[in-house]
C-alpha positions as a Python dict, from the first residue, in 0.01 Angstrom:
ca = {
    (1, 'M'): (0, 0, 0),
    (2, 'K'): (-83, -335, -135),
    (3, 'T'): (-170, -346, -512),
    (4, 'G'): (-314, -608, -755),
    (5, 'N'): (-531, -901, -684),
    (6, 'A'): (-498, -1119, -367),
    (7, 'D'): (-559, -1419, -601),
    (8, 'D'): (-248, -1341, -813),
    (9, 'L'): (30, -1604, -792),
    (10, 'V'): (417, -1590, -821),
    (11, 'L'): (552, -1930, -855),
    (12, 'G'): (907, -2032, -857),
    (13, 'A'): (1138, -2319, -769),
    (14, 'A'): (1448, -2316, -546),
    (15, 'T'): (1710, -2582, -478),
    (16, 'G'): (2032, -2570, -268),
    (17, 'Y'): (1993, -2209, -234),
    (18, 'A'): (2116, -1999, 78),
    (19, 'L'): (1883, -1750, 232),
    (20, 'E'): (2070, -1456, 97),
    (21, 'D'): (2021, -1595, -263),
    (22, 'L'): (1644, -1573, -212),
    (23, 'L'): (1593, -1264, -3),
    (24, 'P'): (1635, -1017, -291),
    (25, 'F'): (1348, -1194, -484),
    (26, 'V'): (1105, -1177, -183),
    (27, 'L'): (1175, -857, -23),
    (28, 'S'): (1178, -657, -346),
    (29, 'L'): (837, -815, -457),
    (30, 'K'): (692, -742, -108),
    (31, 'K'): (826, -391, -130),
    (32, 'T'): (623, -326, -440),
    (33, 'G'): (292, -372, -253),
    (34, 'Y'): (216, -697, -433),
    (35, 'A'): (-104, -847, -249),
    (36, 'G'): (-98, -1200, -404),
    (37, 'R'): (67, -1532, -302),
    (38, 'I'): (428, -1600, -332),
    (39, 'C'): (477, -1989, -378),
    (40, 'L'): (818, -2151, -385),
    (41, 'F'): (868, -2509, -457),
    (42, 'V'): (1179, -2639, -293),
    (43, 'W'): (1432, -2913, -302),
    (44, 'D'): (1699, -2934, -20),
    (45, 'L'): (1666, -2567, 89),
    (46, 'E'): (1853, -2493, 404),
    (47, 'P'): (1611, -2508, 730),
    (48, 'K'): (1718, -2153, 828),
    (49, 'A'): (1599, -2021, 498),
    (50, 'M'): (1269, -2213, 519),
    (51, 'V'): (1214, -2060, 863),
    (52, 'V'): (1272, -1690, 760),
    (53, 'L'): (1084, -1717, 435),
    (54, 'R'): (773, -1869, 611),
    (55, 'R'): (789, -1562, 855),
    (56, 'L'): (793, -1341, 547),
    (57, 'G'): (466, -1490, 423),
    (58, 'V'): (632, -1713, 165),
    (59, 'E'): (441, -2054, 103),
    (60, 'L'): (704, -2324, 82),
    (61, 'Y'): (614, -2653, -95),
    (62, 'P'): (878, -2940, -65),
    (63, 'C'): (868, -3154, -363),
    (64, 'S'): (1046, -3375, -612),
    (65, 'V'): (1139, -3352, -987),
    (66, 'S'): (1118, -3731, -1036),
    (67, 'Q'): (807, -3824, -1268),
    (68, 'S'): (698, -4174, -1342),
    (69, 'D'): (907, -4182, -1662),
    (70, 'K'): (1230, -4024, -1576),
    (71, 'T'): (1409, -3782, -1338),
    (72, 'Y'): (1401, -3420, -1458),
    (73, 'T'): (1642, -3135, -1390),
    (74, 'V'): (1496, -2864, -1150),
    (75, 'T'): (1470, -2625, -1450),
    (76, 'G'): (1268, -2886, -1650),
    (77, 'G'): (1097, -3057, -1358),
    (78, 'R'): (949, -2724, -1215),
    (79, 'F'): (688, -2702, -1491),
    (80, 'F'): (530, -3037, -1389),
    (81, 'V'): (513, -2911, -1031),
    (82, 'F'): (355, -2575, -1144),
    (83, 'Q'): (109, -2762, -1337),
    (84, 'D'): (6, -3005, -1062),
    (85, 'F'): (-31, -2700, -820),
    (86, 'L'): (-243, -2493, -1052),
    (87, 'K'): (-467, -2791, -1133),
    (88, 'G'): (-534, -2839, -768),
    (89, 'L'): (-656, -2477, -721),
    (90, 'A'): (-1031, -2401, -696),
    (91, 'G'): (-1132, -2131, -945),
    (92, 'D'): (-913, -1932, -1204),
    (93, 'G'): (-968, -1584, -1109),
    (94, 'G'): (-604, -1483, -1042),
    (95, 'R'): (-313, -1422, -1260),
    (96, 'V'): (15, -1621, -1263),
    (97, 'M'): (376, -1549, -1289),
    (98, 'L'): (618, -1845, -1345),
    (99, 'T'): (962, -1717, -1269),
    (100, 'D'): (1323, -1779, -1200),
    (101, 'V'): (1413, -1686, -847),
    (102, 'R'): (1781, -1633, -762),
    (103, 'D'): (1847, -1380, -1039),
    (104, 'V'): (1519, -1178, -1039),
    (105, 'V'): (1419, -870, -836),
    (106, 'F'): (1110, -660, -868),
    (107, 'Q'): (1074, -275, -885),
    (108, 'R'): (704, -266, -948),
    (109, 'N'): (414, -522, -917),
    (110, 'P'): (481, -741, -1214),
    (111, 'F'): (105, -775, -1300),
    (112, 'D'): (27, -407, -1311),
    (113, 'A'): (165, -379, -1668),
    (114, 'I'): (-21, -684, -1802),
    (115, 'E'): (-369, -609, -1903),
    (116, 'A'): (-458, -833, -2185),
    (117, 'A'): (-539, -1201, -2125),
    (118, 'G'): (-307, -1481, -2266),
    (119, 'V'): (30, -1613, -2214),
    (120, 'H'): (282, -1323, -2201),
    (121, 'V'): (641, -1405, -2298),
    (122, 'F'): (948, -1199, -2315),
    (123, 'F'): (1241, -1182, -2567),
    (124, 'E'): (1592, -1124, -2480),
    (125, 'H'): (1805, -840, -2628),
    (126, 'D'): (1783, -835, -3005),
    (127, 'A'): (2152, -826, -3052),
    (128, 'S'): (2140, -1198, -3084),
    (129, 'T'): (1932, -1480, -3231),
    (130, 'L'): (1862, -1845, -3133),
    (131, 'G'): (2118, -1967, -3397),
    (132, 'R'): (2391, -1712, -3297),
    (133, 'E'): (2373, -1756, -2919),
    (134, 'A'): (2572, -2072, -2831),
    (135, 'F'): (2371, -2187, -2521),
    (136, 'N'): (2028, -2178, -2700),
    (137, 'A'): (2161, -2315, -3018),
    (138, 'A'): (2311, -2619, -2839),
    (139, 'A'): (2000, -2673, -2634),
    (140, 'I'): (1778, -2675, -2937),
    (141, 'V'): (2007, -2932, -3123),
    (142, 'R'): (2030, -3151, -2816),
    (143, 'A'): (1642, -3152, -2771),
    (144, 'Y'): (1529, -3149, -3127),
    (145, 'G'): (1815, -3195, -3376),
    (146, 'P'): (1973, -2963, -3618),
    (147, 'D'): (1673, -2936, -3860),
    (148, 'V'): (1474, -2757, -3583),
    (149, 'L'): (1765, -2532, -3518),
    (150, 'D'): (1776, -2444, -3879),
    (151, 'T'): (1413, -2343, -3878),
    (152, 'L'): (1443, -2134, -3568),
    (153, 'A'): (1801, -2002, -3607),
    (154, 'G'): (1697, -1645, -3714),
    (155, 'K'): (1433, -1601, -3452),
    (156, 'P'): (1474, -1384, -3139),
    (157, 'I'): (1551, -1552, -2818),
    (158, 'A'): (1243, -1602, -2577),
    (159, 'C'): (1348, -1642, -2232),
    (160, 'V'): (1179, -1911, -2032),
    (161, 'G'): (1274, -1750, -1697),
    (162, 'V'): (959, -1543, -1684),
    (163, 'V'): (607, -1620, -1821),
    (164, 'I'): (303, -1431, -1712),
    (165, 'G'): (-70, -1479, -1780),
    (166, 'D'): (-418, -1554, -1665),
    (167, 'Q'): (-459, -1890, -1501),
    (168, 'P'): (-635, -2061, -1787),
    (169, 'S'): (-383, -1951, -2034),
    (170, 'I'): (-83, -2056, -1818),
    (171, 'L'): (-234, -2390, -1763),
    (172, 'A'): (-237, -2439, -2134),
    (173, 'Y'): (103, -2334, -2173),
    (174, 'L'): (212, -2568, -1900),
    (175, 'E'): (15, -2856, -2074),
    (176, 'R'): (224, -2780, -2391),
    (177, 'I'): (572, -2742, -2237),
    (178, 'T'): (547, -3051, -2012),
    (179, 'A'): (436, -3233, -2317),
    (180, 'E'): (747, -3101, -2512),
    (181, 'L'): (972, -3186, -2209),
    (182, 'G'): (821, -3537, -2169),
    (183, 'A'): (869, -3628, -2532),
    (184, 'M'): (1253, -3555, -2520),
    (185, 'A'): (1478, -3849, -2480),
    (186, 'E'): (1647, -3695, -2183),
    (187, 'D'): (1611, -3384, -1969),
    (188, 'F'): (1914, -3153, -1935),
    (189, 'F'): (1992, -2812, -1832),
    (190, 'G'): (1847, -2590, -2106),
    (191, 'S'): (1568, -2841, -2215),
    (192, 'D'): (1309, -2585, -2093),
    (193, 'Q'): (1461, -2300, -2288),
    (194, 'A'): (1463, -2514, -2613),
    (195, 'A'): (1096, -2612, -2544),
    (196, 'H'): (983, -2276, -2465),
    (197, 'N'): (1129, -2120, -2784),
    (198, 'R'): (970, -2396, -3004),
    (199, 'I'): (635, -2324, -2858),
    (200, 'V'): (665, -1944, -2879),
    (201, 'H'): (797, -1948, -3246),
    (202, 'E'): (567, -2235, -3375),
    (203, 'N'): (257, -2068, -3212),
    (204, 'A'): (188, -2372, -3012),
    (205, 'V'): (-42, -2213, -2767),
    (206, 'E'): (-327, -1966, -2822),
    (207, 'N'): (-316, -1605, -2725),
    (208, 'C'): (50, -1591, -2695),
    (209, 'V'): (171, -1210, -2647),
    (210, 'A'): (538, -1147, -2707),
    (211, 'H'): (709, -848, -2560),
    (212, 'G'): (1042, -709, -2686),
    (213, 'N'): (1322, -654, -2427),
    (214, 'D'): (1308, -274, -2492),
    (215, 'A'): (948, -254, -2387),
    (216, 'G'): (719, -416, -2158),
    (217, 'P'): (739, -522, -1786),
    (218, 'V'): (1052, -741, -1792),
    (219, 'L'): (1397, -666, -1880),
    (220, 'H'): (1626, -977, -1934),
    (221, 'M'): (1986, -844, -1870),
    (222, 'A'): (2232, -1115, -1967),
    (223, 'L'): (2269, -993, -2332),
    (224, 'V'): (2247, -607, -2242),
    (225, 'A'): (2560, -402, -2239),
    (226, 'P'): (2653, -240, -1892),
    (227, 'S'): (2656, 94, -2095),
    (228, 'A'): (2286, 46, -2174),
    (229, 'V'): (2161, 8, -1828),
    (230, 'R'): (1998, 330, -1706),
    (231, 'V'): (1939, 405, -1328),
    (232, 'N'): (1743, 700, -1224),
    (233, 'G'): (1791, 915, -912),
    (234, 'D'): (1581, 685, -700),
    (235, 'G'): (1803, 396, -785),
    (236, 'C'): (1554, 215, -1022),
    (237, 'V'): (1650, 64, -1351),
    (238, 'V'): (1443, 258, -1624),
    (239, 'R'): (1367, 251, -1994),
    (240, 'A'): (1503, 525, -2225),
    (241, 'N'): (1189, 725, -2159),
    (242, 'G'): (1230, 701, -1767),
    (243, 'E'): (979, 448, -1715),
    (244, 'V'): (1062, 205, -1425),
    (245, 'I'): (1090, -152, -1547),
    (246, 'P'): (890, -382, -1315),
    (247, 'V'): (1094, -699, -1339),
    (248, 'L'): (1469, -729, -1359),
    (249, 'H'): (1591, -1073, -1463),
    (250, 'Q'): (1966, -1182, -1481),
    (251, 'Y'): (2082, -855, -1302),
    (252, 'D'): (2367, -1064, -1151),
    (253, 'R'): (2547, -1050, -1490),
    (254, 'H'): (2600, -679, -1401),
    (255, 'P'): (2836, -691, -1093),
    (256, 'A'): (2798, -306, -1011),
    (257, 'L'): (2425, -323, -1054),
    (258, 'Q'): (2404, -647, -848),
    (259, 'H'): (2584, -468, -567),
    (260, 'H'): (2357, -164, -577),
    (261, 'L'): (2038, -383, -586),
    (262, 'L'): (2160, -605, -284),
    (263, 'R'): (2235, -297, -81),
    (264, 'K'): (1889, -165, -168),
    (265, 'Y'): (1690, -473, -77),
    (266, 'L'): (1886, -650, 187),
}
């Protein structure tokens, strides 16, 4: 049974991936009954993958990450592509999910647990902070310098890999993150993460709703201990109260779970 709004949008970027890298994302989302559009913006995706994905109803948009001022990484450049795409749509009735692709699977419709308007962002496991986690700390220093890291060091890590909201709020977020990325001297892997955390922790967009990793519709798994991952009798990852978590991100950091999920969805 299809659920949700046909105007809802799931937007992701894919580059250089094989078909098997993308099928868990697409098939798990479709299995939830999600009724909206799946739009992937692609760079050098293998032809076989494009044929199969189109047969599955995925909209594919070949594009470039080169802007007038500089060339961006895929992780940074995707936000300019998302922004251009949303600006070209008529109306603003649907909800939007901006998401990583290769390491994301769905157990429920991602929009079913999002009721309030605004930009919904999701913190990683609270065992670490921006200053203590090496990748995030280095990205912030490279993007903004050590003074900004000093300001943000004790803050929780907001993961740029999943952002959900109503279309006007997501457009406001995209306007801000592209401005942050455009103002950097260079683009690099991690620039988007640095920009996202500055936006979240400096309240740079209105109606920003933050969710902890121990609640809400998204579980970021990179910093979660394997012993803390709970799987119910149906093979779904759940919260301590038994609630099925709609979106699993970074599940590939847990090899046993990855094997289980790939068998489930492929």
